[in-house]
Short mmCIF file of C-alpha atoms in Angstrom, two decimals:
data_model
loop_
_atom_site.label_atom_id
_atom_site.label_comp_id
_atom_site.label_asym_id
_atom_site.label_seq_id
_atom_site.Cartn_x
_atom_site.Cartn_y
_atom_site.Cartn_z
CA ALA A 1 -0.90 13.76 -11.22
CA GLN A 2 -3.31 11.05 -10.34
CA LYS A 3 -5.69 11.24 -7.42
CA ILE A 4 -7.75 8.75 -5.44
CA THR A 5 -10.74 9.83 -3.33
CA GLN A 6 -12.42 7.75 -0.67
CA THR A 7 -15.21 9.80 0.86
CA GLN A 8 -16.25 7.39 3.63
CA PRO A 9 -13.94 7.65 6.67
CA GLY A 10 -15.91 4.90 8.40
CA MET A 11 -18.57 2.36 7.52
CA PHE A 12 -20.60 -0.06 9.63
CA VAL A 13 -22.27 -3.24 8.42
CA GLN A 14 -24.06 -6.12 10.06
CA GLU A 15 -22.51 -9.54 9.78
CA LYS A 16 -23.69 -11.47 6.70
CA GLU A 17 -24.83 -8.32 4.92
CA ALA A 18 -23.19 -6.72 1.87
CA VAL A 19 -21.37 -3.40 1.96
CA THR A 20 -20.04 -1.04 -0.69
CA LEU A 21 -16.92 1.05 -0.18
CA ASP A 22 -16.62 4.01 -2.51
CA CYS A 23 -13.61 5.04 -4.56
CA THR A 24 -13.32 7.65 -7.28
CA TYR A 25 -10.21 8.46 -9.22
CA ASP A 26 -8.84 11.11 -11.48
CA THR A 27 -6.33 10.45 -14.22
CA SER A 28 -5.62 11.58 -17.76
CA ASP A 29 -3.85 8.33 -18.67
CA PRO A 30 -5.86 6.04 -20.97
CA SER A 31 -4.23 2.99 -19.38
CA TYR A 32 -4.37 2.56 -15.63
CA GLY A 33 -4.88 -0.02 -12.94
CA LEU A 34 -6.94 0.18 -9.77
CA PHE A 35 -6.32 -1.90 -6.66
CA TRP A 36 -8.04 -2.49 -3.35
CA TYR A 37 -6.05 -3.41 -0.27
CA LYS A 38 -7.18 -4.44 3.22
CA GLN A 39 -5.15 -3.42 6.23
CA PRO A 40 -6.02 -5.10 9.54
CA SER A 41 -4.81 -3.67 12.82
CA SER A 42 -1.67 -5.81 12.49
CA GLY A 43 -0.50 -3.45 9.75
CA GLU A 44 0.07 -5.69 6.75
CA MET A 45 -1.44 -4.53 3.45
CA ILE A 46 -3.36 -7.41 1.89
CA PHE A 47 -4.17 -7.30 -1.81
CA LEU A 48 -7.86 -7.95 -2.52
CA ILE A 49 -8.75 -7.20 -6.13
CA TYR A 50 -7.56 -5.47 -9.31
CA GLN A 51 -9.35 -3.73 -12.18
CA GLY A 52 -7.62 -2.67 -15.37
CA SER A 53 -8.89 0.27 -17.36
CA TYR A 54 -9.37 -1.88 -20.47
CA ASP A 55 -11.02 -4.79 -18.70
CA GLN A 56 -14.45 -5.40 -20.17
CA GLN A 57 -15.89 -7.07 -17.10
CA ASN A 58 -15.97 -6.08 -13.47
CA ALA A 59 -13.38 -7.92 -11.42
CA THR A 60 -14.47 -10.52 -8.85
CA GLU A 61 -12.48 -12.45 -6.26
CA GLY A 62 -14.57 -14.62 -3.98
CA ARG A 63 -16.69 -12.35 -1.78
CA TYR A 64 -15.07 -9.25 -3.27
CA SER A 65 -16.27 -7.59 -6.44
CA LEU A 66 -15.45 -4.30 -8.02
CA ASN A 67 -18.19 -2.08 -9.42
CA PHE A 68 -16.20 -0.32 -12.15
CA GLN A 69 -17.91 2.62 -13.83
CA LYS A 70 -15.31 4.05 -16.17
CA ALA A 71 -17.31 7.04 -17.36
CA ARG A 72 -17.92 8.11 -13.78
CA LYS A 73 -14.34 7.25 -12.80
CA SER A 74 -15.45 5.14 -9.91
CA ALA A 75 -14.22 1.76 -8.70
CA ASN A 76 -16.30 0.78 -5.69
CA LEU A 77 -15.53 -2.35 -3.70
CA VAL A 78 -18.44 -4.60 -2.82
CA ILE A 79 -18.02 -7.12 -0.02
CA SER A 80 -20.78 -9.69 0.13
CA ALA A 81 -21.77 -11.70 3.20
CA SER A 82 -19.62 -9.66 5.58
CA GLN A 83 -17.68 -11.48 8.25
CA LEU A 84 -16.32 -10.23 11.57
CA GLY A 85 -12.81 -10.69 10.17
CA ASP A 86 -13.55 -8.14 7.47
CA SER A 87 -13.24 -5.37 10.05
CA ALA A 88 -10.21 -3.39 8.88
CA MET A 89 -9.03 -0.35 6.93
CA TYR A 90 -9.62 -0.56 3.20
CA PHE A 91 -7.53 1.41 0.73
CA CYS A 92 -8.21 2.07 -2.91
CA ALA A 93 -5.04 2.64 -4.93
CA MET A 94 -3.95 3.46 -8.45
CA ARG A 95 -0.77 2.40 -10.16
CA GLU A 96 1.19 5.40 -11.35
CA ASP A 97 4.15 5.36 -13.71
CA SER A 98 6.57 8.21 -13.17
CA GLY A 99 10.20 8.62 -14.03
CA GLY A 100 10.45 5.07 -15.31
CA SER A 101 9.26 3.52 -12.06
CA GLU A 102 5.88 2.33 -10.92
CA LYS A 103 4.29 3.17 -7.60
CA LEU A 104 0.94 2.93 -5.89
CA VAL A 105 -0.95 6.07 -4.90
CA PHE A 106 -3.46 5.45 -2.13
CA GLY A 107 -6.72 7.03 -1.10
CA LYS A 108 -7.25 8.04 2.53
CA GLY A 109 -8.96 4.78 3.34
CA THR A 110 -12.25 3.63 4.83
CA LYS A 111 -12.46 1.95 8.22
CA LEU A 112 -14.98 -0.88 8.03
CA THR A 113 -16.54 -2.28 11.18
CA VAL A 114 -18.58 -5.46 10.97
CA ASN A 115 -21.05 -5.84 13.82
CA PRO A 116 -22.26 -9.23 15.07
CA ASP B 1 2.52 -15.72 5.39
CA THR B 2 3.81 -12.73 3.47
CA GLU B 3 6.62 -13.36 1.03
CA VAL B 4 8.13 -9.98 1.83
CA THR B 5 9.97 -10.18 5.11
CA GLN B 6 10.63 -7.13 7.22
CA THR B 7 12.78 -6.99 10.35
CA PRO B 8 12.40 -5.94 13.03
CA LYS B 9 8.64 -5.86 13.54
CA HIS B 10 8.97 -3.29 16.30
CA LEU B 11 11.73 -0.77 16.99
CA VAL B 12 12.16 1.87 19.65
CA MET B 13 15.11 4.20 19.17
CA GLY B 14 16.46 7.41 20.58
CA MET B 15 17.05 10.50 18.51
CA THR B 16 20.81 9.97 18.55
CA ASN B 17 20.72 6.31 17.55
CA LYS B 18 21.56 4.71 14.21
CA LYS B 19 19.44 1.76 13.21
CA SER B 20 18.48 -0.12 10.07
CA LEU B 21 15.26 -1.63 8.82
CA LYS B 22 15.62 -4.66 6.60
CA CYS B 23 13.40 -5.91 3.81
CA GLU B 24 13.87 -9.08 1.82
CA GLN B 25 11.96 -10.80 -0.97
CA HIS B 26 12.74 -14.02 -2.82
CA MET B 27 10.12 -13.79 -5.53
CA GLY B 28 12.49 -12.42 -8.15
CA HIS B 29 10.62 -9.14 -8.23
CA ARG B 30 12.29 -6.30 -10.04
CA ALA B 31 11.09 -3.45 -7.89
CA MET B 32 11.12 -2.81 -4.17
CA TYR B 33 9.59 0.06 -2.24
CA TRP B 34 9.60 1.72 1.16
CA TYR B 35 6.41 3.41 2.33
CA LYS B 36 5.82 5.43 5.50
CA GLN B 37 2.39 5.30 7.12
CA LYS B 38 1.33 7.54 9.96
CA ALA B 39 -1.62 6.54 12.12
CA LYS B 40 -4.98 6.83 10.34
CA LYS B 41 -3.28 7.95 7.12
CA PRO B 42 -2.55 6.18 3.83
CA PRO B 43 0.94 4.92 3.02
CA GLU B 44 3.23 7.47 1.38
CA LEU B 45 6.05 6.42 -0.91
CA MET B 46 9.57 7.12 0.28
CA PHE B 47 11.84 5.21 -2.11
CA VAL B 48 11.61 2.97 -5.15
CA TYR B 49 14.36 0.67 -6.38
CA SER B 50 13.57 -0.66 -9.86
CA TYR B 51 15.62 -1.58 -12.89
CA GLU B 52 18.70 -1.13 -10.71
CA LYS B 53 17.87 2.52 -10.20
CA LEU B 54 16.91 4.24 -6.98
CA SER B 55 14.15 6.86 -7.09
CA ILE B 56 13.65 9.12 -4.11
CA ASN B 57 10.62 11.08 -2.97
CA GLU B 58 12.20 14.51 -2.67
CA SER B 59 10.19 15.29 0.45
CA VAL B 60 11.95 12.52 2.42
CA PRO B 61 14.61 13.96 4.74
CA SER B 62 18.20 12.83 4.46
CA ARG B 63 18.10 11.14 7.86
CA PHE B 64 16.52 8.26 5.93
CA SER B 65 18.86 6.54 3.49
CA PRO B 66 18.07 3.43 1.46
CA GLU B 67 20.55 0.76 0.49
CA CYS B 68 20.09 -2.02 -2.04
CA PRO B 69 22.86 -4.63 -1.55
CA ASN B 70 21.26 -6.92 -4.14
CA SER B 71 18.02 -7.39 -6.00
CA SER B 72 16.42 -9.21 -3.06
CA LEU B 73 17.21 -6.73 -0.31
CA LEU B 74 16.26 -3.13 0.32
CA ASN B 75 17.42 -1.74 3.63
CA LEU B 76 16.49 1.57 5.20
CA HIS B 77 19.14 3.23 7.36
CA LEU B 78 17.94 5.58 10.07
CA HIS B 79 20.03 8.28 11.72
CA ALA B 80 19.16 11.18 14.00
CA LEU B 81 15.45 10.67 13.66
CA GLN B 82 12.83 12.92 15.17
CA PRO B 83 9.74 11.90 17.21
CA GLU B 84 7.54 12.80 14.22
CA ASP B 85 9.25 10.00 12.29
CA SER B 86 7.42 7.50 14.47
CA ALA B 87 5.24 5.50 12.07
CA LEU B 88 4.64 2.16 10.42
CA TYR B 89 7.23 1.53 7.72
CA LEU B 90 6.07 -0.80 4.99
CA CYS B 91 8.23 -2.52 2.44
CA ALA B 92 6.77 -3.85 -0.80
CA SER B 93 7.92 -5.57 -3.96
CA SER B 94 6.47 -5.88 -7.45
CA PRO B 95 7.36 -7.94 -10.50
CA LEU B 96 6.75 -4.90 -12.74
CA GLU B 97 4.92 -6.99 -15.31
CA GLY B 98 2.21 -4.41 -15.75
CA GLY B 99 -1.46 -5.23 -15.79
CA GLY B 100 -2.84 -6.57 -12.55
CA THR B 101 0.44 -7.44 -10.95
CA GLU B 102 -0.03 -6.11 -7.48
CA ALA B 103 2.56 -4.97 -5.02
CA PHE B 104 3.23 -7.45 -2.23
CA PHE B 105 3.68 -5.89 1.18
CA GLY B 106 5.56 -7.01 4.24
CA GLN B 107 4.06 -6.91 7.72
CA GLY B 108 5.71 -3.60 8.47
CA THR B 109 8.03 -2.23 11.12
CA ARG B 110 6.43 -0.12 13.82
CA LEU B 111 9.00 2.52 14.66
CA THR B 112 8.87 4.69 17.77
CA VAL B 113 11.39 7.51 18.18
CA VAL B 114 11.82 8.72 21.75
#
């Protein structure tokens, strides 16, 4: 079984600064995918960024980048130039294939608060 | 706006009621999912409908029953729920193309059982 660990229940950052949200994973599959989602208080899960296990470069999407260290099994999310609207829960997730169907397995999440 | 539509957005029901949550997607995705999320917890998978086959998380009680009328709809029927079933219910869909194809989530239904 795969496992996702997010060790930071809460993080605080000043507006316009960068912040790193940690995620480590455990899998024996050679092929896997890692996702980060943002969940504001409204409840919707918003896809941010994806990293594939065979991708040679770290993924980037605008202000979001993924610090992928395969040997350490970590996939940390870096948010640059934080904005007040970035305050939300952030979930790291791994795609798992079981019984012929795919599903996402989520970490416990990190609550990010951006201070003005 | 999300391309996965969930209705209703809020639902309050008694323990003897029967209600249904609806989820619809028009992206031609081949898989649809129901997740349950308790407050301050991550989403947990309840059901997956993919390749015309329904997969069930065995820990989900039978008072929850999914129905897939067609490839665009995945409903969740609720009957005789308990107060501990109060949660955010998230529907998602995925094209199942592998790689970085993410799951698209709806806005969720906040369910309160009284």
